[in-house]
Amino acid sequence: METIFLLSEEAGKMSYHEDIQKGIDTPLFEVLHKLHARAIQISKEILNLLKGGFSDGAMARWRTLHELTVIGYFIKDNGTETAQRFLDHEYVSNFKEAQCYDEYGEKLGLTKLNEEELTYLRNQKDAMIHKYGKDFKEDYGWAAHIIKGKPNFSEIEKKVNLNHLRPYYKLANNMVHSGAKSIKFKLGLIDKELMDQVLLTGPTNYGLALPGQNTVISLHQTTVNLLTHAPTFDRLVSLKVMAKFVEECKNAFVQIEKRLEEEDEGIN
């Protein structure tokens, strides 16, 4: 797994410096590289959670990694205009966050924003909505020129043909949110029949396979998306090598988990 991360990071650095030397500096270039860099960072977070035995936490972080992958593919498929819209949507988020800060800042003992600061952020947001249309104010409004109305993540996921991972994404939602299932279902419990009897409060050595496999798959997908934006022979070779390690890593996770299950059956 660590080797996969190293291969991905080195390939990203190589392509970044090559593209800069070629004078490539577009919104699409910026978005793809920054998404890839964040994907590597999140993957490393997941690795530390797996090493610590926190499979549910690792699955929760994979959810974000999958979102980065899906958004990266969608933006690349739809070009520079979509990349610029994605970047400009920050102004909508900034104003919404400022409103929230303004509403609760005093209660939290924070310094309130003055009217001049709030007006400045509102004007930035309004300028973007004027530029792109009223649907731009929605959470995924940057994609509204492709997906009409109020775009959402599941629709974006379908557009890039990564919706086959939705069952895992839905499962990961339980590790992020606080519904009834979130307090019962635990990846780390080897005997799921004991979910109502065992209250897991710490790490386990079980349940690491699913978030581990998903992580190397999603990071590989994100790296493919980046390197095939402007493919070269060296970049394609890097992806081939990385793909072989991904397969080995996936198989290792499954084999180890099966061995744990066999050992547990032997004990019981």
Short mmCIF file of C-alpha atoms in Angstrom, two decimals:
data_model
loop_
_atom_site.label_atom_id
_atom_site.label_comp_id
_atom_site.label_asym_id
_atom_site.label_seq_id
_atom_site.Cartn_x
_atom_site.Cartn_y
_atom_site.Cartn_z
CA MET A 1 0.00 0.00 0.00
CA GLU A 2 2.82 2.40 0.88
CA THR A 3 4.50 1.56 -2.45
CA ILE A 4 1.30 2.46 -4.32
CA PHE A 5 1.18 5.80 -2.53
CA LEU A 6 4.84 6.45 -3.41
CA LEU A 7 4.29 5.57 -7.08
CA SER A 8 1.24 7.84 -7.25
CA GLU A 9 2.99 10.74 -5.55
CA GLU A 10 6.13 10.48 -7.69
CA ALA A 11 4.05 10.25 -10.89
CA GLY A 12 2.07 13.31 -9.83
CA LYS A 13 5.20 15.32 -9.09
CA MET A 14 6.77 14.28 -12.40
CA SER A 15 3.71 15.25 -14.45
CA TYR A 16 3.34 18.54 -12.56
CA HIS A 17 6.89 19.68 -13.30
CA GLU A 18 6.70 18.49 -16.91
CA ASP A 19 3.45 20.37 -17.50
CA ILE A 20 4.81 23.53 -15.88
CA GLN A 21 7.87 23.38 -18.16
CA LYS A 22 5.55 23.05 -21.17
CA GLY A 23 3.71 26.18 -20.05
CA ILE A 24 0.49 24.34 -19.19
CA ASP A 25 -1.31 26.46 -16.62
CA THR A 26 -5.07 26.14 -17.04
CA PRO A 27 -7.91 25.85 -14.53
CA LEU A 28 -8.19 22.18 -15.52
CA PHE A 29 -4.47 21.65 -14.80
CA GLU A 30 -4.88 23.32 -11.38
CA VAL A 31 -7.95 21.33 -10.37
CA LEU A 32 -6.65 17.91 -11.45
CA HIS A 33 -3.32 18.33 -9.69
CA LYS A 34 -4.85 19.69 -6.49
CA LEU A 35 -7.46 16.93 -6.38
CA HIS A 36 -4.70 14.35 -6.86
CA ALA A 37 -2.55 15.89 -4.11
CA ARG A 38 -5.48 15.83 -1.70
CA ALA A 39 -6.25 12.24 -2.68
CA ILE A 40 -2.71 11.20 -1.71
CA GLN A 41 -2.98 12.99 1.63
CA ILE A 42 -6.32 11.32 2.44
CA SER A 43 -4.92 7.94 1.39
CA LYS A 44 -2.10 8.40 3.90
CA GLU A 45 -4.63 9.27 6.59
CA ILE A 46 -6.49 6.05 5.77
CA LEU A 47 -3.27 4.05 5.99
CA ASN A 48 -2.65 5.35 9.51
CA LEU A 49 -6.21 4.47 10.52
CA LEU A 50 -5.72 0.96 9.14
CA LYS A 51 -2.42 0.57 10.98
CA GLY A 52 -4.20 1.66 14.14
CA GLY A 53 -6.99 -0.87 13.60
CA PHE A 54 -9.75 1.66 12.91
CA SER A 55 -11.54 0.18 9.92
CA ASP A 56 -14.71 2.25 10.33
CA GLY A 57 -12.72 5.49 10.41
CA ALA A 58 -10.77 4.36 7.35
CA MET A 59 -14.02 3.66 5.50
CA ALA A 60 -15.31 7.12 6.40
CA ARG A 61 -12.20 8.74 4.93
CA TRP A 62 -12.46 6.56 1.80
CA ARG A 63 -15.88 8.13 1.23
CA THR A 64 -14.17 11.49 0.75
CA LEU A 65 -11.50 9.91 -1.46
CA HIS A 66 -14.23 8.48 -3.69
CA GLU A 67 -15.87 11.91 -3.93
CA LEU A 68 -12.57 13.45 -5.05
CA THR A 69 -12.17 10.74 -7.69
CA VAL A 70 -15.69 11.20 -9.06
CA ILE A 71 -15.43 14.98 -9.19
CA GLY A 72 -12.01 14.77 -10.87
CA TYR A 73 -13.35 12.52 -13.63
CA PHE A 74 -16.39 14.75 -14.18
CA ILE A 75 -14.30 17.91 -14.44
CA LYS A 76 -11.79 16.32 -16.79
CA ASP A 77 -14.58 14.96 -19.02
CA ASN A 78 -16.17 18.41 -19.28
CA GLY A 79 -13.08 20.53 -19.72
CA THR A 80 -11.68 23.90 -18.74
CA GLU A 81 -15.01 25.70 -18.38
CA THR A 82 -16.19 23.19 -15.78
CA ALA A 83 -12.85 23.43 -13.96
CA GLN A 84 -13.22 27.21 -13.78
CA ARG A 85 -16.80 26.90 -12.54
CA PHE A 86 -15.60 24.49 -9.86
CA LEU A 87 -12.93 26.96 -8.71
CA ASP A 88 -15.33 29.92 -8.79
CA HIS A 89 -17.86 28.05 -6.65
CA GLU A 90 -15.58 28.76 -3.71
CA TYR A 91 -17.14 32.26 -3.58
CA VAL A 92 -20.57 30.73 -2.98
CA SER A 93 -19.17 28.53 -0.20
CA ASN A 94 -17.31 31.48 1.35
CA PHE A 95 -20.49 33.52 1.69
CA LYS A 96 -22.51 30.62 3.12
CA GLU A 97 -19.79 29.96 5.70
CA ALA A 98 -19.61 33.67 6.53
CA GLN A 99 -23.37 33.73 7.14
CA CYS A 100 -23.07 30.75 9.49
CA TYR A 101 -20.12 32.37 11.27
CA ASP A 102 -22.06 35.62 11.61
CA GLU A 103 -25.09 33.86 13.08
CA TYR A 104 -23.25 31.86 15.74
CA GLY A 105 -19.92 33.69 16.14
CA GLU A 106 -21.00 35.78 19.11
CA LYS A 107 -22.30 32.73 20.99
CA LEU A 108 -18.93 31.04 20.41
CA GLY A 109 -17.04 34.08 21.68
CA LEU A 110 -15.71 34.94 18.22
CA THR A 111 -15.34 38.39 16.72
CA LYS A 112 -18.29 39.16 14.46
CA LEU A 113 -17.71 40.05 10.84
CA ASN A 114 -18.26 43.70 10.12
CA GLU A 115 -20.77 44.74 7.47
CA GLU A 116 -18.03 45.68 5.04
CA GLU A 117 -16.53 42.16 5.11
CA LEU A 118 -19.95 40.53 4.72
CA THR A 119 -20.85 42.85 1.84
CA TYR A 120 -17.58 42.04 0.08
CA LEU A 121 -18.24 38.29 0.29
CA ARG A 122 -21.87 38.76 -0.78
CA ASN A 123 -20.80 40.77 -3.82
CA GLN A 124 -18.32 38.05 -4.84
CA LYS A 125 -21.03 35.42 -4.57
CA ASP A 126 -23.57 37.54 -6.45
CA ALA A 127 -21.07 38.19 -9.23
CA MET A 128 -20.60 34.45 -9.76
CA ILE A 129 -24.36 33.81 -9.78
CA HIS A 130 -24.78 36.64 -12.30
CA LYS A 131 -22.02 35.10 -14.43
CA TYR A 132 -23.21 31.49 -14.33
CA GLY A 133 -26.93 31.65 -13.52
CA LYS A 134 -29.19 31.19 -10.50
CA ASP A 135 -28.53 27.43 -10.22
CA PHE A 136 -24.90 28.21 -9.42
CA LYS A 137 -25.89 29.00 -5.81
CA GLU A 138 -26.68 25.33 -5.10
CA ASP A 139 -24.15 22.98 -3.46
CA TYR A 140 -23.17 21.39 -6.78
CA GLY A 141 -24.14 24.44 -8.81
CA TRP A 142 -20.81 24.42 -10.62
CA ALA A 143 -22.09 21.35 -12.52
CA ALA A 144 -25.50 22.82 -13.41
CA HIS A 145 -24.52 23.57 -17.04
CA ILE A 146 -24.12 19.79 -17.56
CA ILE A 147 -26.70 18.43 -15.10
CA LYS A 148 -29.73 20.68 -15.24
CA GLY A 149 -31.63 21.87 -12.19
CA LYS A 150 -30.05 20.98 -8.85
CA PRO A 151 -27.13 18.62 -9.51
CA ASN A 152 -26.16 16.20 -6.76
CA PHE A 153 -23.28 13.83 -6.19
CA SER A 154 -25.11 10.67 -7.25
CA GLU A 155 -25.91 12.21 -10.66
CA ILE A 156 -22.29 13.25 -11.13
CA GLU A 157 -21.24 9.73 -10.13
CA LYS A 158 -23.51 8.25 -12.83
CA LYS A 159 -22.12 10.62 -15.46
CA VAL A 160 -18.60 9.24 -14.98
CA ASN A 161 -19.69 5.59 -14.64
CA LEU A 162 -18.40 5.19 -11.09
CA ASN A 163 -21.84 4.57 -9.58
CA HIS A 164 -21.06 0.84 -9.27
CA LEU A 165 -19.22 1.85 -6.08
CA ARG A 166 -22.38 3.40 -4.61
CA PRO A 167 -23.13 0.40 -2.32
CA TYR A 168 -19.77 0.99 -0.61
CA TYR A 169 -20.40 4.74 -0.56
CA LYS A 170 -23.78 4.18 1.11
CA LEU A 171 -22.13 1.85 3.61
CA ALA A 172 -19.49 4.48 4.36
CA ASN A 173 -22.25 7.00 5.07
CA ASN A 174 -22.95 5.05 8.25
CA MET A 175 -19.38 5.71 9.40
CA VAL A 176 -19.81 9.44 8.75
CA HIS A 177 -23.36 10.17 9.90
CA SER A 178 -25.20 9.34 13.13
CA GLY A 179 -28.20 7.24 12.11
CA ALA A 180 -29.38 4.14 13.94
CA LYS A 181 -27.19 1.84 11.86
CA SER A 182 -24.11 3.92 12.68
CA ILE A 183 -24.25 2.86 16.34
CA LYS A 184 -24.74 -0.83 15.56
CA PHE A 185 -22.89 -1.86 12.41
CA LYS A 186 -19.10 -2.08 12.79
CA LEU A 187 -16.68 -3.31 10.14
CA GLY A 188 -14.27 -4.21 12.92
CA LEU A 189 -16.56 -6.85 14.46
CA ILE A 190 -15.72 -10.25 13.00
CA ASP A 191 -18.99 -11.77 14.27
CA LYS A 192 -21.77 -9.50 12.99
CA GLU A 193 -24.34 -11.49 14.99
CA LEU A 194 -22.85 -9.93 18.13
CA MET A 195 -23.49 -6.35 17.00
CA ASP A 196 -26.29 -5.89 19.54
CA GLN A 197 -24.16 -7.31 22.36
CA VAL A 198 -20.67 -5.94 21.75
CA LEU A 199 -20.01 -2.20 22.04
CA LEU A 200 -16.79 -1.59 20.15
CA THR A 201 -14.81 1.29 21.66
CA GLY A 202 -11.36 0.80 20.20
CA PRO A 203 -9.24 -0.79 17.47
CA THR A 204 -9.51 -4.31 16.06
CA ASN A 205 -7.46 -6.33 13.57
CA TYR A 206 -10.52 -7.18 11.46
CA GLY A 207 -12.49 -5.31 8.79
CA LEU A 208 -9.47 -3.65 7.20
CA ALA A 209 -9.87 -5.28 3.78
CA LEU A 210 -12.77 -3.24 2.42
CA PRO A 211 -11.43 0.26 3.16
CA GLY A 212 -7.92 -0.90 2.20
CA GLN A 213 -9.01 -2.25 -1.19
CA ASN A 214 -11.23 0.72 -1.91
CA THR A 215 -8.45 3.15 -1.07
CA VAL A 216 -5.91 1.73 -3.51
CA ILE A 217 -8.59 1.44 -6.21
CA SER A 218 -9.71 5.06 -5.81
CA LEU A 219 -6.18 6.45 -5.62
CA HIS A 220 -5.27 4.52 -8.78
CA GLN A 221 -8.38 5.90 -10.51
CA THR A 222 -7.45 9.45 -9.51
CA THR A 223 -3.89 8.96 -10.73
CA VAL A 224 -5.15 7.55 -14.04
CA ASN A 225 -7.39 10.59 -14.42
CA LEU A 226 -4.47 12.96 -13.85
CA LEU A 227 -1.84 11.24 -16.00
CA THR A 228 -4.10 10.58 -18.99
CA HIS A 229 -5.00 14.26 -19.21
CA ALA A 230 -1.79 14.68 -21.20
CA PRO A 231 -0.49 11.10 -21.60
CA THR A 232 3.13 10.25 -22.34
CA PHE A 233 4.87 6.88 -22.60
CA ASP A 234 6.44 7.27 -19.15
CA ARG A 235 3.13 8.18 -17.58
CA LEU A 236 1.37 5.18 -19.06
CA VAL A 237 4.17 2.89 -17.87
CA SER A 238 3.81 4.34 -14.35
CA LEU A 239 0.10 3.54 -14.41
CA LYS A 240 0.77 -0.04 -15.56
CA VAL A 241 3.25 -0.60 -12.73
CA MET A 242 0.88 0.94 -10.22
CA ALA A 243 -1.99 -1.27 -11.46
CA LYS A 244 0.07 -4.43 -10.76
CA PHE A 245 0.74 -3.30 -7.19
CA VAL A 246 -2.95 -2.47 -6.73
CA GLU A 247 -3.94 -6.02 -7.69
CA GLU A 248 -1.36 -7.52 -5.34
CA CYS A 249 -2.47 -5.24 -2.51
CA LYS A 250 -6.17 -6.07 -2.99
CA ASN A 251 -5.43 -9.80 -2.96
CA ALA A 252 -3.29 -9.50 0.16
CA PHE A 253 -6.06 -7.72 2.05
CA VAL A 254 -8.56 -10.46 1.15
CA GLN A 255 -6.17 -13.30 2.02
CA ILE A 256 -5.36 -11.86 5.44
CA GLU A 257 -9.01 -11.24 6.27
CA LYS A 258 -9.93 -14.79 5.26
CA ARG A 259 -7.17 -16.13 7.48
CA LEU A 260 -8.54 -14.14 10.42
CA GLU A 261 -12.01 -15.58 9.78
CA GLU A 262 -10.62 -19.13 9.64
CA GLU A 263 -8.74 -18.58 12.89
CA ASP A 264 -11.86 -17.23 14.54
CA GLU A 265 -13.92 -20.22 13.39
CA GLY A 266 -11.23 -22.52 14.77
CA ILE A 267 -11.39 -20.83 18.16
CA ASN A 268 -15.19 -20.93 18.30
#
